[in-house]
Short mmCIF file of C-alpha atoms and ligand atoms in Angstrom, two decimals:
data_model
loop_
_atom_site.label_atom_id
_atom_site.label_comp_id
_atom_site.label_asym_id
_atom_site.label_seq_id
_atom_site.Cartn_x
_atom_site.Cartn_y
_atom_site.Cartn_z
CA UNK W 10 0.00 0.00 0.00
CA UNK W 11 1.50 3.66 -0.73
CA UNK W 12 1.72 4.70 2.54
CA UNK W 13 1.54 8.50 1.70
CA UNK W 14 -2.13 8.40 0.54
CA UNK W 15 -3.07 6.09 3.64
CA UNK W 16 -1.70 8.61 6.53
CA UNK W 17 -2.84 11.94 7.31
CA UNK W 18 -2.23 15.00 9.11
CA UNK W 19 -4.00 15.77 12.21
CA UNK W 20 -6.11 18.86 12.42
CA UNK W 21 -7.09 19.08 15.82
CA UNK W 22 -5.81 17.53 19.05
CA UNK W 23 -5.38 13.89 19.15
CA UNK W 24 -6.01 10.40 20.98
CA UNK W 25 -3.68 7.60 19.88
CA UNK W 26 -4.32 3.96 20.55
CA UNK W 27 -2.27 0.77 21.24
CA UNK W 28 -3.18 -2.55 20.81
CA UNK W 29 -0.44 -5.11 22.75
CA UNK W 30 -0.51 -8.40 21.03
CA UNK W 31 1.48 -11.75 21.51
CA UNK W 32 3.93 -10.85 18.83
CA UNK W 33 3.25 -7.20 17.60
CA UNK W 34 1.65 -3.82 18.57
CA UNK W 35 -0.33 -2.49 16.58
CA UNK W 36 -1.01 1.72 16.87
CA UNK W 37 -2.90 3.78 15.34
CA UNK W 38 -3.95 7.95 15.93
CA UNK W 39 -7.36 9.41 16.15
CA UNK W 40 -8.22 13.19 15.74
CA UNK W 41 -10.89 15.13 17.85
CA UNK W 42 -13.06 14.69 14.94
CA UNK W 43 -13.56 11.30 14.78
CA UNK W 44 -11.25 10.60 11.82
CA UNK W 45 -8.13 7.82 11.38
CA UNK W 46 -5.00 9.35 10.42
CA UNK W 47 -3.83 5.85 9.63
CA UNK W 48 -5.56 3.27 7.63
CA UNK W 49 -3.61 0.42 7.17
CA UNK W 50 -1.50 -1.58 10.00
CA UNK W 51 1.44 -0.06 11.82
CA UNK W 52 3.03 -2.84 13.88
CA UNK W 53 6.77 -2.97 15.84
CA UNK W 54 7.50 -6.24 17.89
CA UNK W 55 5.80 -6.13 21.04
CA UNK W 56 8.37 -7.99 23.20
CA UNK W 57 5.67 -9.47 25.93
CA UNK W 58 7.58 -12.82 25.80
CA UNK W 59 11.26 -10.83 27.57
CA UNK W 60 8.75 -9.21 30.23
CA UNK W 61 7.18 -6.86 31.36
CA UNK W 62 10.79 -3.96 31.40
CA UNK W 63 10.68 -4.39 27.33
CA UNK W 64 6.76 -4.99 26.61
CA UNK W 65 6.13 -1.10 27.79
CA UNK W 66 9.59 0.14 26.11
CA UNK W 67 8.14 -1.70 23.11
CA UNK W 68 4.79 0.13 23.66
CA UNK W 69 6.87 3.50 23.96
CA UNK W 70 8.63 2.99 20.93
CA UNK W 71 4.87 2.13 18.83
CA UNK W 72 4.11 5.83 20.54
CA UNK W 73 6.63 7.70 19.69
CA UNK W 74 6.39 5.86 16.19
CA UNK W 75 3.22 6.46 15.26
CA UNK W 76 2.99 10.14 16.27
CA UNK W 77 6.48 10.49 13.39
CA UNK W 78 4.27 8.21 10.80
CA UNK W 79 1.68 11.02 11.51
CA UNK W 80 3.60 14.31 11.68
CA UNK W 81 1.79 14.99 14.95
CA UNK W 82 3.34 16.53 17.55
CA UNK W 83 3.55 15.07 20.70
CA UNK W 84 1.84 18.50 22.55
CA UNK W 85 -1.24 17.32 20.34
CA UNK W 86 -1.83 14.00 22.56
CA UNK W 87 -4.16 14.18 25.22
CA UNK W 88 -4.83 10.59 25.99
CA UNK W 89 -3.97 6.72 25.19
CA UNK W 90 -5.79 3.92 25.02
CA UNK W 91 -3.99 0.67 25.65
CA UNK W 92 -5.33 -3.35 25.33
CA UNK W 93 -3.89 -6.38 25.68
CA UNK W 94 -5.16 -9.89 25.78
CA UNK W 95 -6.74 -10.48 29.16
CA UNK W 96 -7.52 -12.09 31.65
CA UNK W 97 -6.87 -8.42 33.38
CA UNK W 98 -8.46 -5.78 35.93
CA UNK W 99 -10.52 -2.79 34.71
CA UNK W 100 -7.26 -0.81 34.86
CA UNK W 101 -5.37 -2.72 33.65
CA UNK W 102 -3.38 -4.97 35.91
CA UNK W 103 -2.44 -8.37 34.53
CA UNK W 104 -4.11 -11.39 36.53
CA UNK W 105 -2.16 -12.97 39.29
CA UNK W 106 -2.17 -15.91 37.38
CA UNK W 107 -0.38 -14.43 34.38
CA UNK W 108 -1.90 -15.67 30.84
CA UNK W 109 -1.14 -16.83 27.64
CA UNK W 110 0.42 -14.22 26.67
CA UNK W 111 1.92 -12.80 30.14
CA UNK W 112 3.61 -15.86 31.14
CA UNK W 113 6.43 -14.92 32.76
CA UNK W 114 6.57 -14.59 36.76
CA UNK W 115 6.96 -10.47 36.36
CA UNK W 116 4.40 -10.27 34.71
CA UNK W 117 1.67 -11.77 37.64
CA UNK W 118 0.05 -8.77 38.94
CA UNK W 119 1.90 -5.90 36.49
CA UNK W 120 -0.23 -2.98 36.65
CA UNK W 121 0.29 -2.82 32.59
CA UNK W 122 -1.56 0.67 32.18
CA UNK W 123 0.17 2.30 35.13
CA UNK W 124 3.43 1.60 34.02
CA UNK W 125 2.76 2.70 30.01
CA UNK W 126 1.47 6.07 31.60
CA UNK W 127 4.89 7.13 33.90
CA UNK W 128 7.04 6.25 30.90
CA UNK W 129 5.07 8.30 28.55
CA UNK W 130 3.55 10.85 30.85
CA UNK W 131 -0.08 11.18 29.58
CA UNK W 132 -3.08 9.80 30.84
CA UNK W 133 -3.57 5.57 29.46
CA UNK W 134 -7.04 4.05 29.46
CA UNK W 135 -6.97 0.17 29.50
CA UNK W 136 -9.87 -2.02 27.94
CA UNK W 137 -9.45 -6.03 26.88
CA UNK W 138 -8.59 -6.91 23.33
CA UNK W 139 -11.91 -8.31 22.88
CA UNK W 140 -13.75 -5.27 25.03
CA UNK W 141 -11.53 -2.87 22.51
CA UNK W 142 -13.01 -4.93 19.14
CA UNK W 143 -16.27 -4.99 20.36
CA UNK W 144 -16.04 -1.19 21.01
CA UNK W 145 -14.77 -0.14 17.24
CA UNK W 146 -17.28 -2.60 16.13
CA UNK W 147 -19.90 -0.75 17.61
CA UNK W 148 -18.67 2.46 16.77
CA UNK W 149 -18.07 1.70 13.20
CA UNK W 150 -21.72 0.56 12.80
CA UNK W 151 -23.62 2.85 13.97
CA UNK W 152 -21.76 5.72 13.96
CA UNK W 153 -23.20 9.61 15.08
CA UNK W 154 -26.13 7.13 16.87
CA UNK W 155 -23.32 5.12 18.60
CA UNK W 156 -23.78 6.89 21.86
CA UNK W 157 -27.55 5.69 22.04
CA UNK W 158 -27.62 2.56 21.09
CA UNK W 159 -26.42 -1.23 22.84
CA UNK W 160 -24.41 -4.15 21.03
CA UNK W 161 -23.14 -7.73 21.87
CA UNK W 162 -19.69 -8.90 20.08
CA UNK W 163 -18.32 -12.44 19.97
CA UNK W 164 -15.14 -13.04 18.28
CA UNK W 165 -13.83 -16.79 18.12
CA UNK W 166 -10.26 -16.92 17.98
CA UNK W 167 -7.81 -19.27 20.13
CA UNK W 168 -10.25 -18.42 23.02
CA UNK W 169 -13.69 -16.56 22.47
CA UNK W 170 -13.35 -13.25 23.62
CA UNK W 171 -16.30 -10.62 23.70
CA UNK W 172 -17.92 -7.88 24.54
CA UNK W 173 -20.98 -5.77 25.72
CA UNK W 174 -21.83 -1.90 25.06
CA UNK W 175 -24.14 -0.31 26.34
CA UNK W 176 -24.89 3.42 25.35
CA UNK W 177 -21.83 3.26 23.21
CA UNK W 178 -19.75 2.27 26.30
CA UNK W 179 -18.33 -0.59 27.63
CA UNK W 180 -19.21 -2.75 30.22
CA UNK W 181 -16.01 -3.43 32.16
CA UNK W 182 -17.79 -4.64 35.56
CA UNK W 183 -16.71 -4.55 39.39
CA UNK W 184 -13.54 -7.05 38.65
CA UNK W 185 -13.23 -6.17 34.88
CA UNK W 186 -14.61 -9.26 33.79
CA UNK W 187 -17.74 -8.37 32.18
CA UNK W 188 -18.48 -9.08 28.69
CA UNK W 189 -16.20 -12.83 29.17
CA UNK W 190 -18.56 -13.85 26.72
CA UNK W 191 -16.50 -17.72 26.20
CA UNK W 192 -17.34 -18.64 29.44
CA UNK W 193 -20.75 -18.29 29.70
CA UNK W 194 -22.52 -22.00 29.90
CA UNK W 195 -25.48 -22.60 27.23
CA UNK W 196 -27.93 -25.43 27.30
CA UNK W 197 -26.55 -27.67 24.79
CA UNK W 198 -29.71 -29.08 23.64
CA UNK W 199 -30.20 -28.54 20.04
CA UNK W 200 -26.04 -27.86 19.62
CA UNK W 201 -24.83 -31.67 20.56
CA UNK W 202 -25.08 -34.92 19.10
CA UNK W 203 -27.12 -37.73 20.56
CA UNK W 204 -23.90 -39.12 22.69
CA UNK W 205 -21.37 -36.57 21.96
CA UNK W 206 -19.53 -36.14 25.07
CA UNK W 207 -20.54 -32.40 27.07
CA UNK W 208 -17.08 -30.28 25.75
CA UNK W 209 -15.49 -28.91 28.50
CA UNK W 210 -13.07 -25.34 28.59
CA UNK W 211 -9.31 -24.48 29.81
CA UNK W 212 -11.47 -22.30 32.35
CA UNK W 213 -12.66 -25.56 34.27
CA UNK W 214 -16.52 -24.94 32.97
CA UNK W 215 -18.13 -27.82 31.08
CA UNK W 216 -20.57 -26.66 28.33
CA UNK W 217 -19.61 -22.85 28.07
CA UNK W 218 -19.38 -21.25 25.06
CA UNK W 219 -15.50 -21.01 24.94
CA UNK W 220 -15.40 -25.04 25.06
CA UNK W 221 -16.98 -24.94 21.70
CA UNK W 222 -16.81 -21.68 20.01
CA UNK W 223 -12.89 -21.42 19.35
CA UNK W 224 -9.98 -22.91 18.15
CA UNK W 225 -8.87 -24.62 21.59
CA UNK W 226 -12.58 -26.19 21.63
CA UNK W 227 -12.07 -27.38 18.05
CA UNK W 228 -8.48 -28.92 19.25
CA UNK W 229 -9.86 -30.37 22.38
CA UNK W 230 -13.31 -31.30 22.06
CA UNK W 231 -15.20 -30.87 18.87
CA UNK W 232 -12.69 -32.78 16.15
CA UNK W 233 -11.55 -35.80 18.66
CA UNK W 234 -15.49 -36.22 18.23
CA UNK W 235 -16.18 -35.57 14.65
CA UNK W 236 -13.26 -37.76 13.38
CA UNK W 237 -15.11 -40.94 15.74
CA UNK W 238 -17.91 -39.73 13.08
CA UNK W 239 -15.49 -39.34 9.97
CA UNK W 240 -12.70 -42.05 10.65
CA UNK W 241 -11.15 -42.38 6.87
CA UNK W 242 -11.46 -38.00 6.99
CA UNK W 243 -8.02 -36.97 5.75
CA UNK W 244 -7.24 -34.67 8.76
CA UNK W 245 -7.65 -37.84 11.11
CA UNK W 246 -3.94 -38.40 10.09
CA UNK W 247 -2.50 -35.08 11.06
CA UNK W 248 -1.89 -34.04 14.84
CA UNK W 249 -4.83 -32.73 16.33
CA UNK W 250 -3.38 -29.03 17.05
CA UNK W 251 -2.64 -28.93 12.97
CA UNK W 252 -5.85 -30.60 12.17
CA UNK W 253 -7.71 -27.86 14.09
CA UNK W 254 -6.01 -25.02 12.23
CA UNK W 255 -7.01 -27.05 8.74
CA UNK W 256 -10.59 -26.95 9.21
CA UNK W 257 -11.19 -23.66 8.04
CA UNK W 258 -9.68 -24.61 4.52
CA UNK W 259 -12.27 -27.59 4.37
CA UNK W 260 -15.07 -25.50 5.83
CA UNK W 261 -14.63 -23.21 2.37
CA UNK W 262 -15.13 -26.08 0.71
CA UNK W 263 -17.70 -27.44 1.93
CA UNK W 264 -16.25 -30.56 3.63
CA UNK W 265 -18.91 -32.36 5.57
CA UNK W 266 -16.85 -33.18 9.10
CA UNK W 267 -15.86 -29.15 8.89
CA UNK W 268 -19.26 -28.02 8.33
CA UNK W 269 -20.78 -30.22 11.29
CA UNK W 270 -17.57 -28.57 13.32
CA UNK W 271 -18.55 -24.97 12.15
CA UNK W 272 -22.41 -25.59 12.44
CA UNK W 273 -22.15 -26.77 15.86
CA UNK W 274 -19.89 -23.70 16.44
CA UNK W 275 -22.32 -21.34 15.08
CA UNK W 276 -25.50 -23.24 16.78
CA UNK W 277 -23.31 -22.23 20.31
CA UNK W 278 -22.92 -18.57 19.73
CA UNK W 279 -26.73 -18.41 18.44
CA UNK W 280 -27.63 -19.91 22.11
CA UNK W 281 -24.61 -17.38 23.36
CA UNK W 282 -26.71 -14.47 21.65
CA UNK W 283 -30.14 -15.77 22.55
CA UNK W 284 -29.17 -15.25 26.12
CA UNK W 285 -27.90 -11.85 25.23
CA UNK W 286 -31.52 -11.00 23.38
CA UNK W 287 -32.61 -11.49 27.23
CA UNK W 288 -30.30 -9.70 29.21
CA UNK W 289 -29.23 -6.04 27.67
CA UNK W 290 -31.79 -7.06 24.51
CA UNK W 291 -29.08 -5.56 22.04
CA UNK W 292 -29.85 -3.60 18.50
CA UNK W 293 -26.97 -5.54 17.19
CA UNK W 294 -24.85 -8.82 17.38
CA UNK W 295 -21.55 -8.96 15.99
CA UNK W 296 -19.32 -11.89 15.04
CA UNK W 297 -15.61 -11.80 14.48
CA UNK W 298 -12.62 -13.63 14.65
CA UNK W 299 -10.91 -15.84 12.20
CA UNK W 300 -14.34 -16.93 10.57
CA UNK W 301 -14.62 -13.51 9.64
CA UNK W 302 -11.68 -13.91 7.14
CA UNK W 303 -12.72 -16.89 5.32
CA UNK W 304 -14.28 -17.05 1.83
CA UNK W 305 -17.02 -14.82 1.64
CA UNK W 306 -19.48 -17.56 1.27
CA UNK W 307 -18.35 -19.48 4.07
CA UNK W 308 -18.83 -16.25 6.77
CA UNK W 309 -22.09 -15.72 5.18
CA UNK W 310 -23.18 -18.69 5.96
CA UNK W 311 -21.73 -19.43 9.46
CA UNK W 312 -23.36 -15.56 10.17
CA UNK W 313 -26.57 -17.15 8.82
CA UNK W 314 -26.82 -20.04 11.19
CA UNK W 315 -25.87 -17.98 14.06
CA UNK W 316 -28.74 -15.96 13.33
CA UNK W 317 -31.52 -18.86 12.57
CA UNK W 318 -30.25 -20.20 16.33
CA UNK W 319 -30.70 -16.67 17.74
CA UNK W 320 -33.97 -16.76 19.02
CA UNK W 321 -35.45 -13.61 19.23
CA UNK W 322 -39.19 -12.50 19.71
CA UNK W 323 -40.69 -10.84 16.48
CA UNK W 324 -40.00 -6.73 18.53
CA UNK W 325 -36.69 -7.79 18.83
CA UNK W 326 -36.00 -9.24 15.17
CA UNK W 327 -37.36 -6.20 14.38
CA UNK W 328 -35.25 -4.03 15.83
CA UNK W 329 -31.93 -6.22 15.77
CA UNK W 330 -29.18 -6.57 13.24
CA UNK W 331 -26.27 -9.36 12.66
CA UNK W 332 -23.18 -8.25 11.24
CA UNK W 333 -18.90 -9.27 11.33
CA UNK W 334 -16.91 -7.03 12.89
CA UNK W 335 -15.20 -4.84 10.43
CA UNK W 336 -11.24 -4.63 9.64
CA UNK W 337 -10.13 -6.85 13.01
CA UNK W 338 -6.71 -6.42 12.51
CA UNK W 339 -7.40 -2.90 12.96
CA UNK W 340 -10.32 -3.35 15.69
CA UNK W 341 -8.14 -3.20 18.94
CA UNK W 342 -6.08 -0.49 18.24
CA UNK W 343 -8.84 1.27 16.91
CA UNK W 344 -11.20 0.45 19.75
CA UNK W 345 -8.70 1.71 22.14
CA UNK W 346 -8.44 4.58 20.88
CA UNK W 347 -11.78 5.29 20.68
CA UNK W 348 -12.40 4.93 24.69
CA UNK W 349 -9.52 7.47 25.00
CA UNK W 350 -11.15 9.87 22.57
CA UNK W 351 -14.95 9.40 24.86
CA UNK W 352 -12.66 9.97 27.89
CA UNK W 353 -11.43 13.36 27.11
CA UNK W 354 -14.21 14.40 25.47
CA UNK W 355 -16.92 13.39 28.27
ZN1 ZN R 5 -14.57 -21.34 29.90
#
């Protein structure tokens, strides 16, 4: 992409936003009028895996880079939005039980957000990847009516990660664990086979929607089962971890084990949405993840049979709309920044 015609200039005062990742950090500027100065991705190594010391120098360094992509001046900046994968506080301290991601001993407890703020010196707001997606999805919907209206976002990935907003905000929750979307349990009625053994999650929960909807659920539970089903299947002779990742592929092409995988997948966040239809009753439901980047055909259709498992009353269908969330490479940085933008402008 020619970078020059995909970066602008700001022309007011400025939010930027940082999205930490396992590899890469993604950033990205937003002006006080709503506008990206950058539309394409702006990564530098994130450096989470040599601790926490290097993983906020890295995040400095995404800063300072971004603002020089931009020409903005660093006296434009009033605040910074920050995610990371979670599990994490509202602020943005990592769980005492580290993650994925956060592995290392430093990193139990590391008040992630606190420390990104004294090195760079302005004010950080911390949200969840997932929280962050499920904001810029929201925002990039409905825009000027973003402020009045409520959303649900699920997007399957190695985990499910999602989110809930609510008058164009967030909810974060008391512990920051609102909106944990995979880990809600669903009655599995209607998603199982007669004898198909209950799935159960990395969380401990048996049945949520994590333990189904997401790659680990695929790896763990859903294709040990459909290959019992599909014994002569070609991916029965691959490891199970490289099987999982395959399924996609076959899913495109309409490969009957993969699209009994993907229905059941899709049958799991309709009953994950129908329990969202009674709680905050939401004007839309949004699905990313990797299913979002598959052959158009294929993401139509999963969207599809999330929707004909939704079950809403006739008001609600109404008044409801399913749709994928939009440029999710983008969505955390952009999200981020975003919730910095409401901050200083509220
Ligand atoms: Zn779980």
């Amino acid at each position: 992409m020619d970078q020059n015609s995909a970066v602008r200039t700001p022309a007011s005062w400025v939010v930027v936003g940082l999205d930490n990742g396992g590899t890469c950090n993604n950033a990205t500027v937003l002006d006080a009028t709503g506008q990206f100065l950058v539309d394409h991705l702006v990564e530098n190594p994130s450096r989470v895996q040599d601790g926490p010391e290097s993983a906020v120098e890295a995040l400095a360094e995404a800063f300072t880079g971004i603002l020089s992509l931009t020409s903005t001046p660093l006296s434009l900046v009033r605040a910074v939005g920050l995610d990371t994968p979670g599990p994490a506080s509202a602020t943005g301290v990592i769980s005492s039980k580290g993650s994925t991601n956060f592995s290392q001993v430093s990193w139990h407890g590391f008040d992630i957000r606190g420390a990104l703020e004294a090195r760079i010196g302005l004010p950080v707001l911390y949200h969840n990847d997932a929280n962050a997606a499920a904001l810029y999805a929201h925002h990039r919907h409905f825009g000027a009516e973003a402020p009045a209206r409520s959303s649900v976002a699920a997007i399957v990935g190695t985990g499910l990660g999602g989110g809930v907003v609510e008058a164009g905000k967030v909810i974060s929750g008391a512990a920051g664990m609102a909106g944990e979307l995979g880990h809600v349990q669903i009655p599995l009625h209607g998603v199982l086979e007669e004898g198909q053994p209950v799935p159960v999650c990395n969380c401990g929960f048996a049945g949520d929607v994590e333990s189904i909807a997401s790659l680990t659920g695929i790896t763990n539970n859903l294709l040990p089962y459909w290959l019992t089903r599909f014994p002569e299947h070609p991916l029965a002779d691959e490891p199970v971890a490289k099987a999982a990742k395959m399924l996609r592929g076959y899913g495109e092409k309409e490969d009957p084990l993969a699209l009994a995988v993907f229905g059941q997948q899709a049958r799991a966040i309709g009953k994950l949405f129908t329990i969202a239809a009674n709680f905050t009753d939401p004007a839309a439901y949004f699905l990313g993840g990797g299913v979002v980047e598959a052959a158009p055909h294929f993401r139509q259709w999963f969207l599809n049979t999330v929707r004909e498992h939704t079950q809403l009353r006739r008001e609600q269908q109404e008044a409801a709309t399913f749709a994928l969330v939009p440029d999710l490479d983008m969505a955390g940085a952009r999200g981020a920044a975003v919730a910095a933008l409401e901050s200083v402008s509220a």
